[in-house]
Amino acid sequence: MNKDQIEGLISELTLQEKLDMVHGNELFATKGVERLGIPPFRTSDGPMGVRRDFQTDSWANIGLSYDYDSYLPSNTALAATWNRDLAYETGKILGKETRGRGKDMILAPSVNMMRTPLCGRNFEYMGEDPCLAAEMVVPLVKGIEENDVSSCVKHFALNNQETRRLDVDVEVSERALREIYLPAFEAAVKKGKAKGVMGAYNKLRGSHCCHNDYLLNQILREEWGFEGIVISDWGGVHDTEEALMNGLDMEMSVMNNFNEYFLADPLMKMIEEGKIDREIAIAKIDEKVRHILNVMNALHMLDGERYAGTYNDYQDKAALRQTARESVVLLKNDNHVLPLDAKKVKKLLLVGDNANRQQASGGGSAEIKALYEITPLMGFHMVLGGNTEIVYKPGYYNNDVGNIWANMGDSESGQADSLNQDKESTAVKEAQEEKKRARQALQEEMNEKYRKEAIEAAKDADAVIFVGGLTHDFDTEGQDRADMKLPYGQDALIASLLEVRPDTIVVLQVGSPVDMSAWSHRASTICCSWYAGMEGGYALAEVIFGKVNPSGRLPETFPITEQDCPAVVLGEFPGGASVKYGEDIFIGYRYYDTYDVKTAFPFGYGLSYTECVMSGLAVNVLEDGEQSKRVEVTFNVSNIGDRSGAEVAQIYVADKLPKVKKAAKELKAFEKVFLEAGETKQVRLELDESAFTYYDEESRCFKIDAGYYMILLAKSAEEVVEVVDVKLA
Ligand code: BGC
């Protein structure tokens, strides 16, 4: 359809029909206009695959078997690969399955920055650095949208905590907003050409993000030229007039009173009662309908042949397995315990509830009804085959204490109740506390029993692997963690294991950093695996037994404790009715690095079974006329070890004499380089002028100061290999 035909369609729609298109008429879809061939617009969560189907007007499960599908690695796992090709492959699978499941928009990806390690939804996000997140989200969005479906980049913006997520008012400087919190969204929109953006629940500067004039009209539409659909988070709309005027196109909610949504009958009533200028209102409604029709048109929903999609293709499992492999981050291998040699391990002890736990169905709206999920226990069995005896001991007792979604109300998903989390009566809260105490007593009793069994079994095993960490009782929507401690008494268990077996391999399956200080000094071998999707357990076993060389790098700093975190030291977390981002631009390594704060493991860090060296850094200002700001960076990477592997070369930029306060250095480019044993490759990267800019609050735009900058070639935020100065005119 061309533009005129779309305008023709709009002119034929009645006001009621237009309103039906701009709000949910089912929990995940709008109403179509059959007489004009406009179908309903169908959405589905989410970032880890296409979520199960619900009834149209209740959160009850449909209860049929057709919606088991692929469980993808979480965005944190994906970001840990630092591999853009895998982001693209993951996007292609997500888009194909979205279409295959008959949906038009997938409510993904999620790219809020990891401001604090305690945010419950960190696992859905891409870490703490805007450059890494922006670089990874673009191919992901492109991959999704190749399939005649729309992505929906969320949650725009500043949804960096779950505590009071529905109404917390974020106070952030314009500079931090522009430099830290918006770039991944901007890249997804401008470079990835995302057709959907979801407004966040929280407020920015007093106004809810789902109808925030500044974010939606001024930045997203006017500055970035976004022409797609702005959809609300479910229940994120609070005012009819603001929703009409401030850039929102589609209102969705968790309740089934569809006609009472702000953009439904209440809007019609306002127009009929003359409480709003009819002409202005119609023009605004037409604009929303135009955005929706344009997207429908681009997805071939109005005419032409539409891609049918498919899901659960067996070929796709290879890409999902590869992402899971490359996401594993080897944090410590002091005594070269890893890789294990399968021939020498006749008896393997696996300890830890997470080894035997399927995680896909948790976390909130990112839950997946997985076609299958290979747990670590299953993965080790599959990889080792019949020649190794695998003994499994839970080691600690997981009693699901923290699962707020499971503990909530009577709805099947807990999602409808999630909007009421702050309003529970004292009586309900007390009853829950009582239950919690009883569970905790049981936990202690069981922990002791399980610990003894594990310690006993550890004594004669050829190798001991502990697989613990977090679960979606903690990495979850709707709730932040209270601290970074490992739950279920794992610290005590790990310490006891290390006493009898100092060679215990500690694997942490987490979506966020955890505090390892109770035992990390005694552990020689630590590995981080994430919610890595349906092939995660298999990939982990391949890494541990050396079939795959680990190449993941942390997409976020692991601070020693949450007390070290800049949001706590310089800012506020979780705040109250409002939260002040007093740390400003100093989030993640920008803080630890600049303020010289010791970390457990730095941003960008990860080990390999081989050794790569980087050298020969050369920098060349490209001739772009007089005001050249493009810089070419070249260097060599050599694999000097005896097995193939990868290095993630990281280029940071530092201003030598900053005129304003700046971070000690900032990541501006990276490349994952794969090398055979003995191989050397030359890498060439280009930095454009955005690598040298900062946001100037006074002139309200990005600015470059002339002068000297350092270009740092690094293996992590704490391991700089070479530095070269460059002068910008
Ligand atoms: C979440 C969104 C999700 C939506 C629909 C909300 O609670 O914040 O990320 O897409 O529900 O399930």
XYZ file of C-alpha atoms and ligand atoms in Angstrom:
741
model
C 0.000 0.000 0.000
C 1.270 3.473 -0.695
C 0.910 6.548 1.482
C -2.248 7.749 -0.274
C -3.914 4.390 0.169
C -3.118 4.479 3.886
C -4.600 7.982 4.107
C -7.617 6.658 2.212
C -8.043 3.919 4.788
C -7.817 6.415 7.633
C -10.513 8.563 6.059
C -12.863 5.586 5.891
C -12.491 4.659 9.548
C -15.094 5.795 12.062
C -13.892 7.378 15.276
C -14.916 4.246 17.200
C -12.956 2.027 14.821
C -9.901 4.231 15.225
C -10.134 4.063 19.001
C -10.430 0.286 18.825
C -7.078 0.239 17.068
C -5.242 2.288 19.686
C -5.946 0.210 22.777
C -5.929 -3.424 23.797
C -9.083 -5.367 23.210
C -7.432 -8.534 24.430
C -4.559 -8.793 26.887
C -2.094 -8.940 24.005
C -3.986 -7.647 20.938
C -6.011 -4.761 19.616
C -9.240 -5.030 17.636
C -9.088 -5.102 13.846
C -11.530 -3.489 11.456
C -12.779 -6.377 9.428
C -14.844 -4.424 6.913
C -11.690 -2.610 5.776
C -9.366 -5.588 5.920
C -7.426 -4.300 8.945
C -6.462 -7.220 11.173
C -5.989 -7.075 14.955
C -2.424 -6.270 16.034
C -1.045 -9.220 17.993
C 1.833 -8.905 20.412
C 3.688 -11.338 22.621
C 6.446 -11.280 25.176
C 9.340 -11.434 25.165
C 13.082 -11.208 25.275
C 13.885 -14.912 25.810
C 11.565 -16.328 23.179
C 7.892 -16.159 22.306
C 5.871 -16.508 25.498
C 3.011 -18.969 25.949
C -0.472 -17.892 24.963
C -3.036 -16.656 27.446
C -6.802 -16.466 27.235
C -7.812 -13.300 25.441
C -9.270 -11.749 28.586
C -7.667 -13.567 31.480
C -4.174 -14.556 32.500
C -5.170 -18.188 32.566
C -3.013 -20.388 30.439
C -4.587 -21.520 27.167
C -3.503 -24.951 28.329
C -2.703 -26.474 24.949
C 0.570 -27.931 23.800
C 1.221 -25.876 20.676
C 3.022 -22.998 22.378
C 6.130 -24.812 23.575
C 8.926 -23.102 21.722
C 12.542 -21.974 21.732
C 14.016 -20.681 24.948
C 16.694 -18.191 23.922
C 19.704 -17.007 25.886
C 18.861 -13.954 27.991
C 20.076 -10.594 26.756
C 22.757 -10.609 29.443
C 24.057 -13.921 28.118
C 23.950 -12.545 24.602
C 25.800 -9.400 25.632
C 28.420 -11.601 27.337
C 29.309 -13.108 23.947
C 30.356 -9.678 22.618
C 29.546 -11.199 19.250
C 27.346 -9.128 16.949
C 26.831 -12.049 14.553
C 25.263 -14.077 17.336
C 22.981 -11.161 18.216
C 21.823 -11.169 14.602
C 21.323 -14.955 14.566
C 19.391 -14.803 17.829
C 17.238 -12.006 16.429
C 16.511 -14.015 13.288
C 15.295 -16.947 15.357
C 13.194 -14.744 17.621
C 11.601 -12.990 14.656
C 10.909 -16.202 12.790
C 9.280 -17.768 15.846
C 7.259 -14.634 16.549
C 5.822 -14.857 13.065
C 5.554 -18.619 13.317
C 3.408 -18.185 16.402
C 1.164 -15.786 14.492
C 2.244 -12.571 16.223
C 2.998 -9.171 14.784
C 5.199 -7.668 17.467
C 7.607 -9.267 19.918
C 7.932 -7.316 23.163
C 11.714 -7.373 23.015
C 14.589 -6.578 23.219
C 15.067 -5.010 26.639
C 17.954 -2.569 26.808
C 17.762 -0.692 30.077
C 21.187 -0.135 31.593
C 22.346 -2.114 34.585
C 22.511 0.760 37.069
C 22.762 -1.456 40.126
C 23.510 -5.161 40.499
C 20.291 -5.537 42.501
C 17.722 -4.719 39.806
C 15.496 -7.780 39.407
C 15.339 -7.466 35.635
C 19.059 -7.128 34.919
C 19.021 -10.576 33.320
C 16.769 -9.192 30.581
C 19.133 -6.326 29.851
C 22.499 -5.989 28.126
C 24.793 -4.904 30.911
C 26.144 -1.573 32.083
C 27.689 -0.014 29.023
C 25.828 1.997 26.369
C 28.347 1.188 23.628
C 28.143 -2.578 24.148
C 24.344 -2.534 24.431
C 23.956 -0.311 21.355
C 26.288 -2.478 19.282
C 24.492 -5.675 20.258
C 20.917 -4.428 20.013
C 21.195 -3.245 16.410
C 21.861 -6.657 14.814
C 19.357 -8.216 17.205
C 16.608 -5.862 16.056
C 17.565 -6.283 12.393
C 17.414 -10.051 12.759
C 13.982 -9.912 14.370
C 12.513 -7.529 11.833
C 13.619 -9.515 8.773
C 10.644 -11.728 9.431
C 7.686 -9.425 8.814
C 7.371 -8.757 12.513
C 8.085 -5.715 14.607
C 10.457 -5.629 17.528
C 9.593 -3.509 20.555
C 12.557 -1.965 22.292
C 11.804 -1.593 25.964
C 11.428 -0.039 28.500
C 11.805 3.534 27.281
C 13.324 4.812 29.484
C 15.073 4.541 32.866
C 13.334 1.409 34.096
C 16.447 0.561 36.076
C 14.790 -0.875 39.153
C 11.724 -2.881 40.054
C 11.106 -1.303 43.446
C 8.149 1.036 42.930
C 8.605 0.571 39.219
C 5.052 1.696 38.553
C 5.428 5.192 39.924
C 9.003 5.947 40.888
C 10.058 9.333 39.569
C 13.584 9.248 38.180
C 15.747 12.300 38.721
C 18.610 12.114 36.296
C 20.806 14.752 34.715
C 20.316 15.464 31.036
C 23.915 14.431 30.457
C 23.534 10.997 32.074
C 20.252 10.499 30.236
C 21.900 11.231 26.900
C 25.255 9.536 27.455
C 24.207 6.478 29.432
C 20.510 5.671 29.352
C 19.404 6.556 25.808
C 22.138 5.423 23.372
C 21.002 1.783 23.104
C 17.440 2.927 22.338
C 18.691 5.494 19.863
C 20.812 2.905 18.053
C 17.912 0.434 17.943
C 15.687 3.104 16.404
C 18.114 4.895 14.097
C 20.422 2.077 13.005
C 18.304 -1.005 13.724
C 15.144 0.669 12.351
C 13.051 -0.813 15.147
C 9.354 -0.406 14.429
C 8.248 -0.571 18.039
C 9.176 1.070 21.316
C 7.589 0.368 24.696
C 7.186 3.152 27.226
C 8.419 2.392 30.740
C 6.213 2.236 33.835
C 8.228 4.764 35.830
C 8.223 8.528 35.621
C 10.901 10.846 34.323
C 10.896 14.312 35.867
C 7.385 13.963 37.174
C 5.706 12.548 34.106
C 4.965 8.882 33.346
C 7.217 7.553 30.565
C 4.312 6.044 28.619
C 2.999 9.533 27.940
C 6.029 11.654 28.529
C 6.132 14.526 26.075
C 9.880 14.989 26.383
C 10.810 11.343 25.824
C 8.231 10.432 23.211
C 7.409 13.567 21.253
C 10.606 15.524 21.528
C 13.363 12.923 21.656
C 11.952 9.784 20.033
C 9.813 11.357 17.325
C 11.349 14.746 16.610
C 15.031 14.154 17.253
C 15.333 10.518 16.208
C 12.651 10.531 13.518
C 10.878 7.443 14.874
C 7.818 6.620 12.784
C 6.833 3.306 14.319
C 4.487 2.361 17.139
C 4.908 3.502 20.728
C 3.124 0.957 22.885
C 2.556 1.371 26.605
C 3.852 -1.061 29.152
C 0.956 -3.103 30.459
C -0.948 -0.747 32.739
C 1.551 2.066 32.255
C -1.018 4.665 31.139
C -2.467 7.003 33.756
C -4.112 9.882 31.970
C -6.283 10.155 28.874
C -5.255 13.592 27.713
C -1.554 12.946 28.180
C -1.863 9.593 26.414
C -3.620 11.358 23.553
C -1.156 14.208 23.215
C 2.238 12.879 24.269
C 3.328 10.410 21.636
C 1.754 7.115 22.725
C 0.066 5.061 19.956
C -1.255 1.968 21.659
C -2.439 1.476 25.220
C -2.164 -1.992 26.744
C -2.897 -3.197 30.244
C -3.127 -6.217 32.501
C -6.870 -5.772 33.169
C -9.665 -7.030 30.948
C -11.916 -3.957 31.175
C -10.758 -3.052 27.696
C -13.374 -0.380 27.012
C -12.406 1.453 30.145
C -8.780 1.892 29.095
C -7.773 5.570 28.957
C -7.682 5.629 25.158
C -11.058 3.806 24.860
C -14.417 5.080 26.161
C -12.908 7.769 28.404
C -11.325 9.395 25.341
C -14.560 9.155 23.348
C -16.393 10.732 26.280
C -13.924 13.605 26.531
C -14.403 14.345 22.862
C -18.197 14.056 23.015
C -18.422 16.256 26.090
C -16.200 18.868 24.449
C -13.569 18.570 27.174
C -10.984 18.508 24.473
C -10.870 20.223 21.117
C -12.405 17.734 18.693
C -10.203 18.664 15.767
C -7.008 18.401 17.764
C -8.134 15.086 19.234
C -9.003 13.601 15.845
C -5.692 14.752 14.385
C -3.836 13.089 17.255
C -5.855 9.880 16.955
C -5.244 9.837 13.194
C -1.542 10.168 13.846
C -1.617 7.088 16.093
C -3.649 5.128 13.562
C -1.240 6.220 10.832
C 1.736 4.897 12.798
C -0.055 1.598 13.355
C -1.149 1.240 9.733
C 2.322 2.104 8.475
C 3.827 -0.644 10.593
C 1.089 -3.095 9.563
C 1.799 -2.194 5.971
C 5.531 -2.726 6.366
C 4.815 -6.139 7.902
C 2.585 -7.030 4.924
C -0.453 -7.254 7.138
C -2.582 -5.158 4.810
C -1.655 -6.561 1.421
C 1.026 -8.541 -0.363
C 2.473 -11.845 0.667
C 3.455 -12.157 4.280
C 6.200 -14.417 5.565
C 4.627 -17.276 7.509
C 7.461 -17.957 9.918
C 7.921 -21.204 11.744
C 9.144 -22.279 15.160
C 11.172 -25.000 16.826
C 13.292 -25.545 13.720
C 15.964 -28.041 14.700
C 18.610 -26.197 12.657
C 18.227 -23.154 14.902
C 19.395 -25.048 17.919
C 22.964 -24.857 16.613
C 22.929 -21.054 16.764
C 21.339 -21.098 20.209
C 23.981 -23.550 21.404
C 26.743 -21.386 19.936
C 25.439 -18.314 21.764
C 25.260 -20.267 25.007
C 28.850 -21.472 24.475
C 30.226 -18.012 23.792
C 28.362 -16.534 26.745
C 30.193 -18.570 29.388
C 32.680 -16.366 31.229
C 35.675 -18.040 32.843
C 36.477 -15.866 35.849
C 39.261 -17.784 37.555
C 41.403 -20.744 36.521
C 44.410 -20.252 38.786
C 45.588 -23.853 38.905
C 44.495 -24.788 35.407
C 41.940 -27.203 36.773
C 39.982 -26.449 33.603
C 39.471 -27.828 31.098
C 38.751 -31.191 32.662
C 39.876 -34.248 30.755
C 36.936 -36.592 30.248
C 39.276 -39.592 30.112
C 40.573 -38.884 33.587
C 37.224 -38.184 35.205
C 35.704 -41.562 35.934
C 33.523 -40.226 38.715
C 32.157 -36.688 38.553
C 30.312 -35.062 41.424
C 27.856 -32.351 40.501
C 26.583 -30.352 43.456
C 23.948 -27.618 43.539
C 20.262 -27.160 42.971
C 20.825 -25.097 39.818
C 22.546 -28.068 38.176
C 19.227 -29.836 38.141
C 16.879 -26.855 37.778
C 15.054 -25.728 34.680
C 14.879 -21.951 34.696
C 12.888 -21.081 31.572
C 9.495 -20.737 33.209
C 10.503 -18.018 35.662
C 11.360 -14.352 35.801
C 8.046 -12.686 35.001
C 7.024 -11.700 31.510
C 10.287 -13.115 30.101
C 9.157 -16.633 31.086
C 9.150 -19.261 28.378
C 7.260 -22.494 27.931
C 10.411 -24.118 26.633
C 10.252 -26.932 24.123
C 13.091 -28.283 26.230
C 15.802 -26.973 28.480
C 19.059 -28.802 28.949
C 20.018 -28.382 32.595
C 23.700 -28.602 33.527
C 23.104 -32.084 34.956
C 21.570 -33.187 31.674
C 24.302 -31.424 29.678
C 27.143 -33.171 31.524
C 25.474 -36.517 30.947
C 24.993 -35.752 27.258
C 28.555 -34.533 26.706
C 30.316 -37.232 28.750
C 28.302 -40.235 27.666
C 28.558 -43.589 29.360
C 32.167 -43.754 30.526
C 31.855 -41.328 33.423
C 29.765 -41.929 36.494
C 27.960 -38.724 37.412
C 26.819 -38.396 41.001
C 24.397 -35.574 41.717
C 23.790 -33.995 45.121
C 21.597 -30.907 45.571
C 23.971 -29.501 48.242
C 21.503 -26.847 49.395
C 17.768 -26.638 49.615
C 15.871 -24.286 47.342
C 12.442 -23.707 48.802
C 11.332 -20.996 46.368
C 11.011 -18.465 49.206
C 11.504 -15.446 47.061
C 9.223 -16.090 44.129
C 6.835 -13.179 44.238
C 5.159 -14.136 40.985
C 4.348 -17.621 42.248
C 3.267 -16.274 45.630
C 0.935 -13.697 44.199
C -2.847 -13.873 44.050
C -4.784 -16.446 42.106
C -3.958 -15.473 38.559
C -1.921 -17.966 36.592
C 0.898 -15.623 35.812
C 0.877 -13.238 38.747
C 1.059 -10.470 36.153
C -2.314 -8.881 36.848
C -1.435 -8.846 40.533
C 1.969 -7.385 39.864
C 0.386 -3.958 39.535
C -0.880 -4.244 43.091
C 2.382 -5.233 44.711
C 2.654 -2.118 46.814
C -0.937 -2.152 47.935
C -1.080 -5.453 49.802
C -2.745 -5.254 53.187
C -0.700 -5.572 56.362
C -2.556 -8.796 57.211
C -1.533 -10.400 53.925
C 2.029 -9.246 54.397
C 2.154 -10.651 57.927
C 0.785 -14.004 56.788
C 3.438 -14.101 54.088
C 6.146 -13.288 56.614
C 4.972 -16.107 58.858
C 5.086 -18.554 55.962
C 8.533 -17.311 55.111
C 9.802 -17.958 58.634
C 8.476 -21.518 58.573
C 10.094 -22.121 55.198
C 13.376 -20.731 56.416
C 13.446 -23.103 59.387
C 12.894 -26.001 57.006
C 15.580 -24.592 54.759
C 18.180 -24.667 57.518
C 17.357 -28.237 58.469
C 17.502 -29.472 54.883
C 20.634 -27.471 54.082
C 22.544 -29.267 56.813
C 21.423 -32.663 55.550
C 22.229 -31.850 51.914
C 25.559 -30.276 52.795
C 26.725 -33.397 54.647
C 25.741 -35.636 51.738
C 27.613 -33.440 49.244
C 30.769 -33.249 51.365
C 30.783 -36.999 51.816
C 30.408 -37.574 48.080
C 33.144 -35.022 47.288
C 35.803 -37.069 49.008
C 36.257 -39.773 46.377
C 35.121 -37.997 43.194
C 37.679 -37.355 40.448
C 36.252 -33.874 39.958
C 33.729 -31.733 41.835
C 31.615 -29.135 40.109
C 29.298 -26.869 42.049
C 26.487 -25.271 40.019
C 24.556 -22.682 42.006
C 23.933 -18.970 41.781
C 20.564 -17.318 41.467
C 17.176 -18.367 40.177
C 14.241 -16.399 38.873
C 13.073 -16.128 42.464
C 15.670 -13.371 42.549
C 16.348 -12.453 38.936
C 12.771 -11.451 38.388
C 10.422 -8.790 37.220
C 8.592 -6.923 39.967
C 11.221 -7.208 42.676
C 14.797 -6.143 43.309
C 17.235 -8.154 45.372
C 17.920 -7.014 48.919
C 21.647 -7.659 48.596
C 24.175 -9.460 46.411
C 24.497 -12.493 48.677
C 23.987 -15.943 47.266
C 20.662 -17.293 48.537
C 19.788 -20.636 50.174
C 22.947 -20.805 52.282
C 25.204 -21.420 49.302
C 28.159 -19.503 50.752
C 28.501 -21.970 53.636
C 28.203 -24.936 51.315
C 30.813 -23.636 48.857
C 33.200 -22.885 51.736
C 32.799 -26.455 53.071
C 33.268 -27.945 49.634
C 36.448 -25.947 49.145
C 37.742 -27.210 52.464
C 37.535 -30.857 51.442
C 38.128 -30.212 47.757
C 40.139 -27.045 47.032
C 39.895 -27.972 43.362
C 36.093 -27.571 43.349
C 34.935 -25.819 40.195
C 32.387 -23.154 41.115
C 29.844 -22.377 38.411
C 27.455 -19.515 39.028
C 24.321 -19.384 36.965
C 23.166 -15.801 37.458
C 21.471 -12.894 35.729
C 23.243 -10.334 37.889
C 26.463 -10.041 39.882
C 26.681 -11.890 43.190
C 28.920 -11.404 46.218
C 31.622 -14.089 46.276
C 33.748 -12.602 49.036
C 32.925 -15.363 51.547
C 34.874 -17.950 49.550
C 36.352 -16.575 46.311
C 39.875 -16.202 47.778
C 39.895 -19.948 48.392
C 38.413 -20.974 45.055
C 40.879 -21.543 42.240
C 38.255 -22.054 39.558
C 35.156 -19.921 38.989
C 32.926 -19.753 35.978
C 29.900 -17.619 35.230
C 27.035 -18.930 33.162
C 23.811 -17.034 32.686
C 20.251 -17.963 31.827
C 21.671 -19.221 28.595
C 18.622 -20.725 26.935
C 17.560 -24.230 26.062
C 21.080 -25.383 25.142
C 22.725 -23.732 28.149
C 23.511 -26.881 30.148
C 25.057 -28.600 27.151
C 27.217 -25.585 26.294
C 28.441 -25.342 29.879
C 29.517 -28.992 29.904
C 31.361 -28.477 26.612
C 33.281 -25.562 28.101
C 34.136 -27.364 31.336
C 35.437 -30.401 29.429
C 37.342 -28.334 26.885
C 35.302 -29.146 23.800
C 34.739 -25.402 23.594
C 37.202 -22.711 24.595
C 35.454 -20.068 26.731
C 35.284 -16.629 25.127
C 32.610 -14.727 27.077
C 33.385 -11.404 28.721
C 31.457 -9.707 31.519
C 28.964 -7.157 30.186
C 28.852 -5.659 33.680
C 31.230 -5.168 36.567
C 31.002 -7.635 39.418
C 31.504 -5.349 42.426
C 32.649 -6.926 45.683
C 29.393 -6.043 47.434
C 26.378 -3.914 46.587
C 27.672 -1.347 49.087
C 30.424 -0.502 46.590
C 27.978 0.272 43.839
C 27.831 3.916 42.633
C 24.032 4.039 42.851
C 24.448 3.404 46.591
C 27.605 5.447 47.229
C 26.865 8.518 45.116
C 23.204 8.211 44.269
C 20.123 6.594 45.678
C 18.827 3.096 45.401
C 16.042 2.207 45.531
C 14.907 5.674 46.626
C 11.286 6.254 47.542
C 8.633 8.069 45.546
C 11.554 9.431 43.596
C 15.071 8.191 43.012
C 18.032 10.432 42.412
C 20.701 9.181 40.024
C 23.358 11.132 41.933
C 26.152 9.052 40.432
C 25.311 10.796 37.165
C 27.367 9.356 34.280
C 29.466 7.268 36.653
C 27.710 3.935 36.415
C 29.497 0.589 36.269
C 33.169 0.703 35.361
C 32.941 4.442 34.722
C 32.710 4.716 38.499
C 34.987 1.898 39.698
C 37.680 2.981 37.284
C 37.511 6.731 37.861
C 37.145 6.526 41.636
C 39.666 3.699 41.973
C 37.317 1.257 43.669
C 38.399 -2.376 43.796
C 36.059 -4.792 42.067
C 35.641 -8.562 42.233
C 35.773 -8.869 38.436
C 35.859 -5.925 36.044
C 33.694 -5.081 33.078
C 34.901 -6.759 29.891
C 36.763 -9.472 31.796
C 36.961 -13.162 30.944
C 39.628 -15.862 30.574
C 40.370 -18.420 27.909
C 42.140 -21.792 27.707
C 44.591 -20.229 25.289
C 46.616 -17.050 25.521
C 46.207 -14.130 23.172
C 48.442 -11.100 23.075
C 47.611 -7.770 21.518
C 50.222 -5.330 20.266
C 51.169 -2.775 17.639
C 48.443 -0.254 18.397
C 48.491 2.496 15.789
C 46.116 5.387 15.447
C 45.530 7.502 12.420
C 43.297 10.554 12.087
C 41.425 10.161 8.821
C 41.469 13.068 6.420
C 37.932 14.409 6.326
C 38.788 17.942 5.482
C 39.944 20.349 8.150
C 37.738 19.275 11.020
C 38.591 15.604 10.962
C 37.154 13.599 13.807
C 37.331 10.077 12.394
C 40.076 7.926 13.751
C 41.380 4.641 12.437
C 42.734 2.206 14.998
C 44.834 -0.805 14.031
C 46.542 -3.471 16.109
C 47.523 -7.122 16.039
C 46.081 -9.997 17.988
C 48.086 -13.222 18.242
C 47.100 -16.526 19.708
C 50.325 -17.739 21.322
C 48.741 -20.754 22.994
C 48.238 -24.223 21.612
C 44.519 -24.215 20.927
C 42.129 -22.086 18.929
C 40.230 -19.420 20.799
C 39.030 -15.828 20.775
C 40.039 -12.495 22.241
C 37.665 -9.590 22.718
C 39.715 -6.522 21.838
C 38.292 -3.473 23.592
C 39.035 0.102 22.605
C 38.492 2.716 25.282
C 38.878 6.465 24.837
C 40.071 8.890 27.517
C 40.229 12.667 27.365
C 43.678 13.780 28.573
C 42.635 17.220 29.799
C 38.865 17.152 30.141
C 37.079 20.486 30.407
C 34.181 18.805 32.207
C 34.190 15.853 34.583
C 34.614 12.688 32.556
C 35.067 9.009 33.271
C 38.683 7.798 33.320
C 37.879 5.959 30.092
C 34.898 4.804 28.082
C 34.411 1.850 25.779
C 33.995 3.060 22.202
C 34.645 0.023 20.023
C 35.303 -3.703 20.298
C 35.902 -6.713 18.151
C 35.772 -10.390 18.945
C 38.698 -11.952 17.122
C 38.809 -15.709 16.505
C 42.259 -17.223 16.079
C 43.728 -20.637 15.437
C 46.684 -21.663 17.595
C 49.704 -19.650 16.486
C 47.661 -17.324 14.281
C 47.982 -13.543 14.174
C 45.391 -11.172 12.732
C 45.509 -7.482 12.124
C 42.374 -5.681 13.269
C 41.204 -2.353 11.957
C 38.466 -0.418 13.729
C 37.136 3.038 13.099
C 36.047 5.526 15.693
C 33.682 8.199 14.501
C 33.232 11.493 16.221
C 30.730 10.120 18.715
C 33.705 8.367 20.358
C 34.990 11.752 21.513
C 31.826 13.632 22.352
C 30.135 14.403 25.642
C 26.754 15.941 26.247
C 27.044 19.597 27.061
C 24.200 20.587 29.369
C 24.533 24.263 28.555
C 24.243 24.105 24.782
C 22.023 21.002 25.046
C 23.935 19.056 22.465
C 26.844 16.660 22.047
C 30.155 18.404 21.782
C 33.809 17.586 21.112
C 36.634 19.514 22.678
C 39.795 19.842 20.634
C 42.870 18.408 22.295
C 44.624 15.183 23.144
C 42.846 11.902 23.690
C 44.223 8.536 24.694
C 43.222 5.486 22.714
C 43.499 2.445 24.959
C 43.660 -1.108 23.712
C 42.424 -3.351 26.524
C 41.367 -6.830 27.525
C 38.991 -5.496 30.166
C 38.258 -2.222 31.918
C 41.142 -3.056 34.252
C 43.673 -4.544 31.847
C 44.950 -2.005 29.386
C 47.525 -3.402 26.998
C 48.677 -0.394 24.982
C 47.947 3.326 24.839
C 48.458 5.812 22.010
C 47.665 9.521 22.061
C 45.798 11.251 19.335
C 45.293 14.952 18.768
C 41.964 16.226 17.542
C 41.859 19.661 16.015
C 6.447 -5.870 31.551
C 6.743 -5.812 30.067
C 5.949 -6.855 29.350
C 4.472 -6.614 29.615
C 3.544 -7.590 28.924
C 4.951 -5.844 31.839
O 4.715 -6.212 33.159
O 7.078 -4.800 32.204
O 8.126 -5.994 29.852
O 6.228 -6.840 27.987
O 4.249 -6.720 31.007
O 3.591 -8.840 29.512
